[in-house]
mmCIF file of C-alpha atoms in Angstrom:
data_model
loop_
_atom_site.group_PDB
_atom_site.id
_atom_site.type_symbol
_atom_site.label_atom_id
_atom_site.label_comp_id
_atom_site.label_asym_id
_atom_site.label_seq_id
_atom_site.Cartn_x
_atom_site.Cartn_y
_atom_site.Cartn_z
ATOM 1 C CA UNK A 13 -45.408 110.183 33.483
ATOM 2 C CA UNK A 14 -44.693 107.604 36.141
ATOM 3 C CA UNK A 15 -40.165 106.783 36.757
ATOM 4 C CA UNK A 16 -40.805 103.221 38.696
ATOM 5 C CA UNK A 17 -37.598 102.184 40.657
ATOM 6 C CA UNK A 18 -37.086 98.139 42.497
ATOM 7 C CA UNK A 19 -34.850 99.097 45.538
ATOM 8 C CA UNK A 20 -32.932 95.946 46.797
ATOM 9 C CA UNK A 21 -31.070 95.934 50.191
ATOM 10 C CA UNK A 22 -27.771 94.277 51.512
ATOM 11 C CA UNK A 23 -28.096 91.253 53.634
ATOM 12 C CA UNK A 24 -26.030 88.282 52.252
ATOM 13 C CA UNK A 25 -27.926 85.533 51.918
ATOM 14 C CA UNK A 26 -30.946 86.909 53.214
ATOM 15 C CA UNK A 27 -31.374 88.456 49.836
ATOM 16 C CA UNK A 28 -32.597 85.099 48.935
ATOM 17 C CA UNK A 29 -35.922 86.674 50.036
ATOM 18 C CA UNK A 30 -35.707 89.640 47.438
ATOM 19 C CA UNK A 31 -35.795 86.594 44.830
ATOM 20 C CA UNK A 32 -38.720 84.966 46.289
ATOM 21 C CA UNK A 33 -40.583 88.643 46.522
ATOM 22 C CA UNK A 34 -39.675 89.320 42.943
ATOM 23 C CA UNK A 35 -41.157 86.388 41.800
ATOM 24 C CA UNK A 36 -44.446 87.494 43.278
ATOM 25 C CA UNK A 37 -43.763 91.225 41.833
ATOM 26 C CA UNK A 38 -42.268 90.294 38.259
ATOM 27 C CA UNK A 39 -45.967 90.684 36.630
ATOM 28 C CA UNK A 40 -47.151 93.060 38.544
ATOM 29 C CA UNK A 41 -44.450 96.243 38.807
ATOM 30 C CA UNK A 42 -42.270 97.040 35.710
ATOM 31 C CA UNK A 43 -39.425 98.930 37.090
ATOM 32 C CA UNK A 44 -37.438 101.601 34.624
ATOM 33 C CA UNK A 45 -34.575 101.089 37.397
ATOM 34 C CA UNK A 46 -33.181 98.634 39.513
ATOM 35 C CA UNK A 47 -30.637 99.415 42.464
ATOM 36 C CA UNK A 48 -29.233 97.255 44.616
ATOM 37 C CA UNK A 49 -26.425 97.015 47.638
ATOM 38 C CA UNK A 50 -24.276 94.409 48.467
ATOM 39 C CA UNK A 51 -25.859 91.209 48.056
ATOM 40 C CA UNK A 52 -29.239 93.223 46.513
ATOM 41 C CA UNK A 53 -26.536 94.532 43.913
ATOM 42 C CA UNK A 54 -26.344 90.731 42.525
ATOM 43 C CA UNK A 55 -30.210 90.331 42.316
ATOM 44 C CA UNK A 56 -30.357 93.893 40.708
ATOM 45 C CA UNK A 57 -28.215 92.835 38.063
ATOM 46 C CA UNK A 58 -30.091 89.612 37.213
ATOM 47 C CA UNK A 59 -33.819 91.826 37.657
ATOM 48 C CA UNK A 60 -32.267 94.445 35.315
ATOM 49 C CA UNK A 61 -31.105 91.971 33.067
ATOM 50 C CA UNK A 62 -34.502 90.859 32.543
ATOM 51 C CA UNK A 63 -33.857 86.819 33.846
ATOM 52 C CA UNK A 64 -36.756 84.631 34.918
ATOM 53 C CA UNK A 65 -37.543 85.079 38.327
ATOM 54 C CA UNK A 66 -37.599 81.128 38.460
ATOM 55 C CA UNK A 67 -33.783 81.344 37.132
ATOM 56 C CA UNK A 68 -33.055 84.020 39.935
ATOM 57 C CA UNK A 69 -34.654 81.497 42.500
ATOM 58 C CA UNK A 70 -32.758 78.678 41.382
ATOM 59 C CA UNK A 71 -29.467 80.744 41.506
ATOM 60 C CA UNK A 72 -29.812 81.114 45.234
ATOM 61 C CA UNK A 73 -31.106 77.510 46.223
ATOM 62 C CA UNK A 74 -27.832 76.208 44.305
ATOM 63 C CA UNK A 75 -25.368 78.909 45.135
ATOM 64 C CA UNK A 76 -23.571 75.710 46.607
ATOM 65 C CA UNK A 77 -22.721 74.446 43.097
ATOM 66 C CA UNK A 78 -22.173 77.838 41.524
ATOM 67 C CA UNK A 79 -19.205 79.124 43.483
ATOM 68 C CA UNK A 80 -16.805 77.876 45.513
ATOM 69 C CA UNK A 81 -17.013 77.812 49.402
ATOM 70 C CA UNK A 82 -15.218 80.763 50.901
ATOM 71 C CA UNK A 83 -11.992 80.504 52.424
ATOM 72 C CA UNK A 84 -10.330 82.373 54.960
ATOM 73 C CA UNK A 85 -6.968 84.532 53.943
ATOM 74 C CA UNK A 86 -4.779 86.679 55.691
ATOM 75 C CA UNK A 87 -5.334 90.455 54.912
ATOM 76 C CA UNK A 88 -1.869 91.715 53.608
ATOM 77 C CA UNK A 89 -2.940 95.468 53.182
ATOM 78 C CA UNK A 90 -5.126 97.880 54.328
ATOM 79 C CA UNK A 91 -8.597 97.216 53.017
ATOM 80 C CA UNK A 92 -8.121 94.072 52.738
ATOM 81 C CA UNK A 93 -10.800 91.085 54.588
ATOM 82 C CA UNK A 94 -10.323 87.771 55.988
ATOM 83 C CA UNK A 95 -12.043 86.102 53.129
ATOM 84 C CA UNK A 96 -10.815 85.077 50.193
ATOM 85 C CA UNK A 97 -13.479 86.534 47.331
ATOM 86 C CA UNK A 98 -12.313 84.399 44.637
ATOM 87 C CA UNK A 99 -15.487 82.210 44.359
ATOM 88 C CA UNK A 100 -17.895 85.558 44.665
ATOM 89 C CA UNK A 101 -15.596 86.992 41.979
ATOM 90 C CA UNK A 102 -15.979 84.081 39.583
ATOM 91 C CA UNK A 103 -19.424 83.629 39.887
ATOM 92 C CA UNK A 104 -20.062 86.991 39.436
ATOM 93 C CA UNK A 105 -17.746 87.350 36.136
ATOM 94 C CA UNK A 106 -20.268 83.911 34.887
ATOM 95 C CA UNK A 107 -23.424 86.064 35.625
ATOM 96 C CA UNK A 108 -22.426 89.423 34.153
ATOM 97 C CA UNK A 109 -21.305 88.048 31.236
ATOM 98 C CA UNK A 110 -24.252 85.654 30.815
ATOM 99 C CA UNK A 111 -26.950 88.329 31.435
ATOM 100 C CA UNK A 112 -26.894 91.956 30.231
ATOM 101 C CA UNK A 113 -28.530 94.990 31.927
ATOM 102 C CA UNK A 114 -31.479 95.676 29.783
ATOM 103 C CA UNK A 115 -33.606 98.085 32.349
ATOM 104 C CA UNK A 116 -31.922 100.707 34.272
ATOM 105 C CA UNK A 117 -29.264 99.826 36.584
ATOM 106 C CA UNK A 118 -27.387 101.518 39.838
ATOM 107 C CA UNK A 119 -25.164 99.757 42.006
ATOM 108 C CA UNK A 120 -24.388 101.234 45.221
ATOM 109 C CA UNK A 121 -20.997 101.708 47.041
ATOM 110 C CA UNK A 122 -19.646 103.653 49.872
ATOM 111 C CA UNK A 123 -15.945 105.650 49.118
ATOM 112 C CA UNK A 124 -12.919 106.113 51.432
ATOM 113 C CA UNK A 125 -12.574 105.897 54.995
ATOM 114 C CA UNK A 126 -15.381 108.554 55.171
ATOM 115 C CA UNK A 127 -17.595 106.333 53.569
ATOM 116 C CA UNK A 128 -19.434 108.651 51.269
ATOM 117 C CA UNK A 129 -22.365 107.284 49.420
ATOM 118 C CA UNK A 130 -21.768 106.939 45.934
ATOM 119 C CA UNK A 131 -23.832 105.159 43.088
ATOM 120 C CA UNK A 132 -22.556 103.868 39.553
ATOM 121 C CA UNK A 133 -25.166 104.041 37.099
ATOM 122 C CA UNK A 134 -25.632 101.591 33.807
ATOM 123 C CA UNK A 135 -22.649 100.965 31.948
ATOM 124 C CA UNK A 136 -20.561 102.008 34.519
ATOM 125 C CA UNK A 137 -21.061 98.952 36.240
ATOM 126 C CA UNK A 138 -18.637 96.145 36.359
ATOM 127 C CA UNK A 139 -17.534 92.788 37.934
ATOM 128 C CA UNK A 140 -15.550 94.901 40.161
ATOM 129 C CA UNK A 141 -18.521 97.676 41.059
ATOM 130 C CA UNK A 142 -20.204 94.390 42.305
ATOM 131 C CA UNK A 143 -17.636 93.055 44.502
ATOM 132 C CA UNK A 144 -17.054 96.560 46.194
ATOM 133 C CA UNK A 145 -20.648 96.959 46.945
ATOM 134 C CA UNK A 146 -20.253 93.463 48.895
ATOM 135 C CA UNK A 147 -17.255 94.414 50.492
ATOM 136 C CA UNK A 148 -18.117 94.380 54.478
ATOM 137 C CA UNK A 149 -15.325 95.968 56.051
ATOM 138 C CA UNK A 150 -12.876 93.489 57.622
ATOM 139 C CA UNK A 151 -14.373 90.699 55.959
ATOM 140 C CA UNK A 152 -14.661 90.791 52.083
ATOM 141 C CA UNK A 153 -11.631 93.319 50.566
ATOM 142 C CA UNK A 154 -12.266 96.545 49.410
ATOM 143 C CA UNK A 155 -12.040 97.541 46.104
ATOM 144 C CA UNK A 156 -9.915 100.394 44.116
ATOM 145 C CA UNK A 157 -12.522 102.355 42.090
ATOM 146 C CA UNK A 158 -10.786 105.608 40.604
ATOM 147 C CA UNK A 159 -8.031 105.412 42.644
ATOM 148 C CA UNK A 160 -9.587 104.972 45.980
ATOM 149 C CA UNK A 161 -11.169 102.037 48.216
ATOM 150 C CA UNK A 162 -14.822 101.393 47.951
ATOM 151 C CA UNK A 163 -16.751 99.082 50.345
ATOM 152 C CA UNK A 164 -20.145 97.588 50.910
ATOM 153 C CA UNK A 165 -23.029 99.802 49.360
ATOM 154 C CA UNK A 166 -25.103 98.941 52.182
ATOM 155 C CA UNK A 167 -22.747 100.761 55.400
ATOM 156 C CA UNK A 168 -24.624 104.089 55.337
ATOM 157 C CA UNK A 169 -28.195 102.688 54.818
ATOM 158 C CA UNK A 170 -28.767 99.076 53.942
ATOM 159 C CA UNK A 171 -31.535 99.752 51.632
ATOM 160 C CA UNK A 172 -30.858 102.935 49.203
ATOM 161 C CA UNK A 173 -33.978 104.452 48.735
ATOM 162 C CA UNK A 174 -32.435 107.726 48.758
ATOM 163 C CA UNK A 175 -30.476 106.460 45.345
ATOM 164 C CA UNK A 176 -33.901 105.974 44.083
ATOM 165 C CA UNK A 177 -34.879 109.293 44.681
ATOM 166 C CA UNK A 178 -32.245 110.962 43.841
ATOM 167 C CA UNK A 179 -32.575 109.604 40.470
ATOM 168 C CA UNK A 180 -36.033 110.818 40.181
ATOM 169 C CA UNK A 181 -38.453 107.484 40.597
ATOM 170 C CA UNK A 182 -41.754 109.157 41.279
ATOM 171 C CA UNK A 183 -42.947 105.283 42.408
ATOM 172 C CA UNK A 184 -40.395 103.231 44.689
ATOM 173 C CA UNK A 185 -41.120 99.504 45.683
ATOM 174 C CA UNK A 186 -38.289 98.367 48.158
ATOM 175 C CA UNK A 187 -37.307 95.042 48.792
ATOM 176 C CA UNK A 188 -35.543 95.344 52.673
ATOM 177 C CA UNK A 189 -34.450 92.215 53.995
ATOM 178 C CA UNK A 190 -31.887 93.931 56.767
ATOM 179 C CA UNK A 191 -35.165 94.803 59.689
ATOM 180 C CA UNK A 192 -32.725 93.864 62.668
ATOM 181 C CA UNK A 193 -29.421 94.895 62.017
ATOM 182 C CA UNK A 194 -27.038 94.066 64.810
ATOM 183 C CA UNK A 195 -26.045 97.211 67.589
ATOM 184 C CA UNK A 196 -22.724 97.755 65.693
ATOM 185 C CA UNK A 197 -23.716 98.039 61.856
ATOM 186 C CA UNK A 198 -23.113 101.526 61.172
ATOM 187 C CA UNK A 199 -22.029 102.539 64.521
ATOM 188 C CA UNK A 200 -21.940 106.355 64.183
ATOM 189 C CA UNK A 201 -23.523 106.495 61.251
ATOM 190 C CA UNK A 202 -26.997 105.881 62.660
ATOM 191 C CA UNK A 203 -28.749 108.832 60.803
ATOM 192 C CA UNK A 204 -28.430 107.212 57.719
ATOM 193 C CA UNK A 205 -29.508 103.713 58.501
ATOM 194 C CA UNK A 206 -33.533 104.620 57.965
ATOM 195 C CA UNK A 207 -34.373 107.689 56.301
ATOM 196 C CA UNK A 208 -38.392 108.437 56.298
ATOM 197 C CA UNK A 209 -39.636 107.312 53.433
ATOM 198 C CA UNK A 210 -41.471 109.663 51.113
ATOM 199 C CA UNK A 211 -45.164 109.262 50.035
ATOM 200 C CA UNK A 212 -45.126 106.798 47.128
ATOM 201 C CA UNK A 213 -42.296 104.325 48.578
ATOM 202 C CA UNK A 214 -43.565 100.737 49.260
ATOM 203 C CA UNK A 215 -41.583 98.566 51.412
ATOM 204 C CA UNK A 216 -41.590 94.739 51.414
ATOM 205 C CA UNK A 217 -40.004 93.241 54.471
ATOM 206 C CA UNK A 218 -39.651 90.255 56.554
ATOM 207 C CA UNK A 219 -42.598 89.739 59.086
ATOM 208 C CA UNK A 220 -39.918 88.842 61.863
ATOM 209 C CA UNK A 221 -35.889 88.512 61.903
ATOM 210 C CA UNK A 222 -34.930 86.186 59.140
ATOM 211 C CA UNK A 223 -32.172 84.259 61.388
ATOM 212 C CA UNK A 224 -29.238 85.061 63.303
ATOM 213 C CA UNK A 225 -26.321 87.415 61.812
ATOM 214 C CA UNK A 226 -24.097 84.497 61.182
ATOM 215 C CA UNK A 227 -26.777 82.875 58.762
ATOM 216 C CA UNK A 228 -26.943 85.886 56.593
ATOM 217 C CA UNK A 229 -23.159 84.667 56.238
ATOM 218 C CA UNK A 230 -23.233 80.825 55.455
ATOM 219 C CA UNK A 231 -25.363 79.154 52.485
ATOM 220 C CA UNK A 232 -28.195 76.326 53.772
ATOM 221 C CA UNK A 233 -30.976 75.170 51.348
ATOM 222 C CA UNK A 234 -32.917 74.815 53.984
ATOM 223 C CA UNK A 235 -32.947 78.623 54.754
ATOM 224 C CA UNK A 236 -32.961 79.302 50.891
ATOM 225 C CA UNK A 237 -36.455 77.836 50.333
ATOM 226 C CA UNK A 238 -37.603 78.839 53.738
ATOM 227 C CA UNK A 239 -36.675 82.816 52.585
ATOM 228 C CA UNK A 240 -37.705 82.740 48.857
ATOM 229 C CA UNK A 241 -41.224 81.319 50.182
ATOM 230 C CA UNK A 242 -41.054 84.192 52.765
ATOM 231 C CA UNK A 243 -40.466 86.709 50.153
ATOM 232 C CA UNK A 244 -42.845 85.256 47.859
ATOM 233 C CA UNK A 245 -45.424 85.520 50.644
ATOM 234 C CA UNK A 246 -44.629 88.857 51.737
ATOM 235 C CA UNK A 247 -44.559 90.564 48.570
ATOM 236 C CA UNK A 248 -47.762 88.713 47.392
#
């Protein structure tokens, strides 16, 4: 019997592409588990909660209304970032309160200073795990999960197909928006960034670079509209 997984990469604002792709896929591919890293973890929660694809697209299109604009902060301890994540945390608390996963859910993080890959599954996942999965070192603060620091889930592989394979998926659709990572991303960890896909993995990717690195961190409605449309076209 087939075990189907949907895997959503990290990518900051580029993850709006995933919302458009899911709008095209929702009636055609029925996953048993949804696995996300970083911004893809937010989308994974929504998809696992059987949120209407149009609502997911609206979330990205109105993100400026959904959360406070990020502010800079002074890091006070090891693992802290320079961006105050209060607005993101408020958004995640509202989303996780309004929508509960009805499908299997996996959220990846990187643990400790050795950045060991870890997946939290189903009922283990809380707001803190979603925040940890988005915690780019030096930018957003790491979260203390189980006593240790946990960072961005895409650091050792922006699109965690490996997690779906470990789960036992026999059919995997991966929506991967990080096709053009900067040279310094994962420096020293290059062998983890793109493992060869198995025979039953289909990747949906942008046809080209979605934008500059800065655009992945700054919301723009024009970009959201463009990336959602690009995701839908690529998935079709």
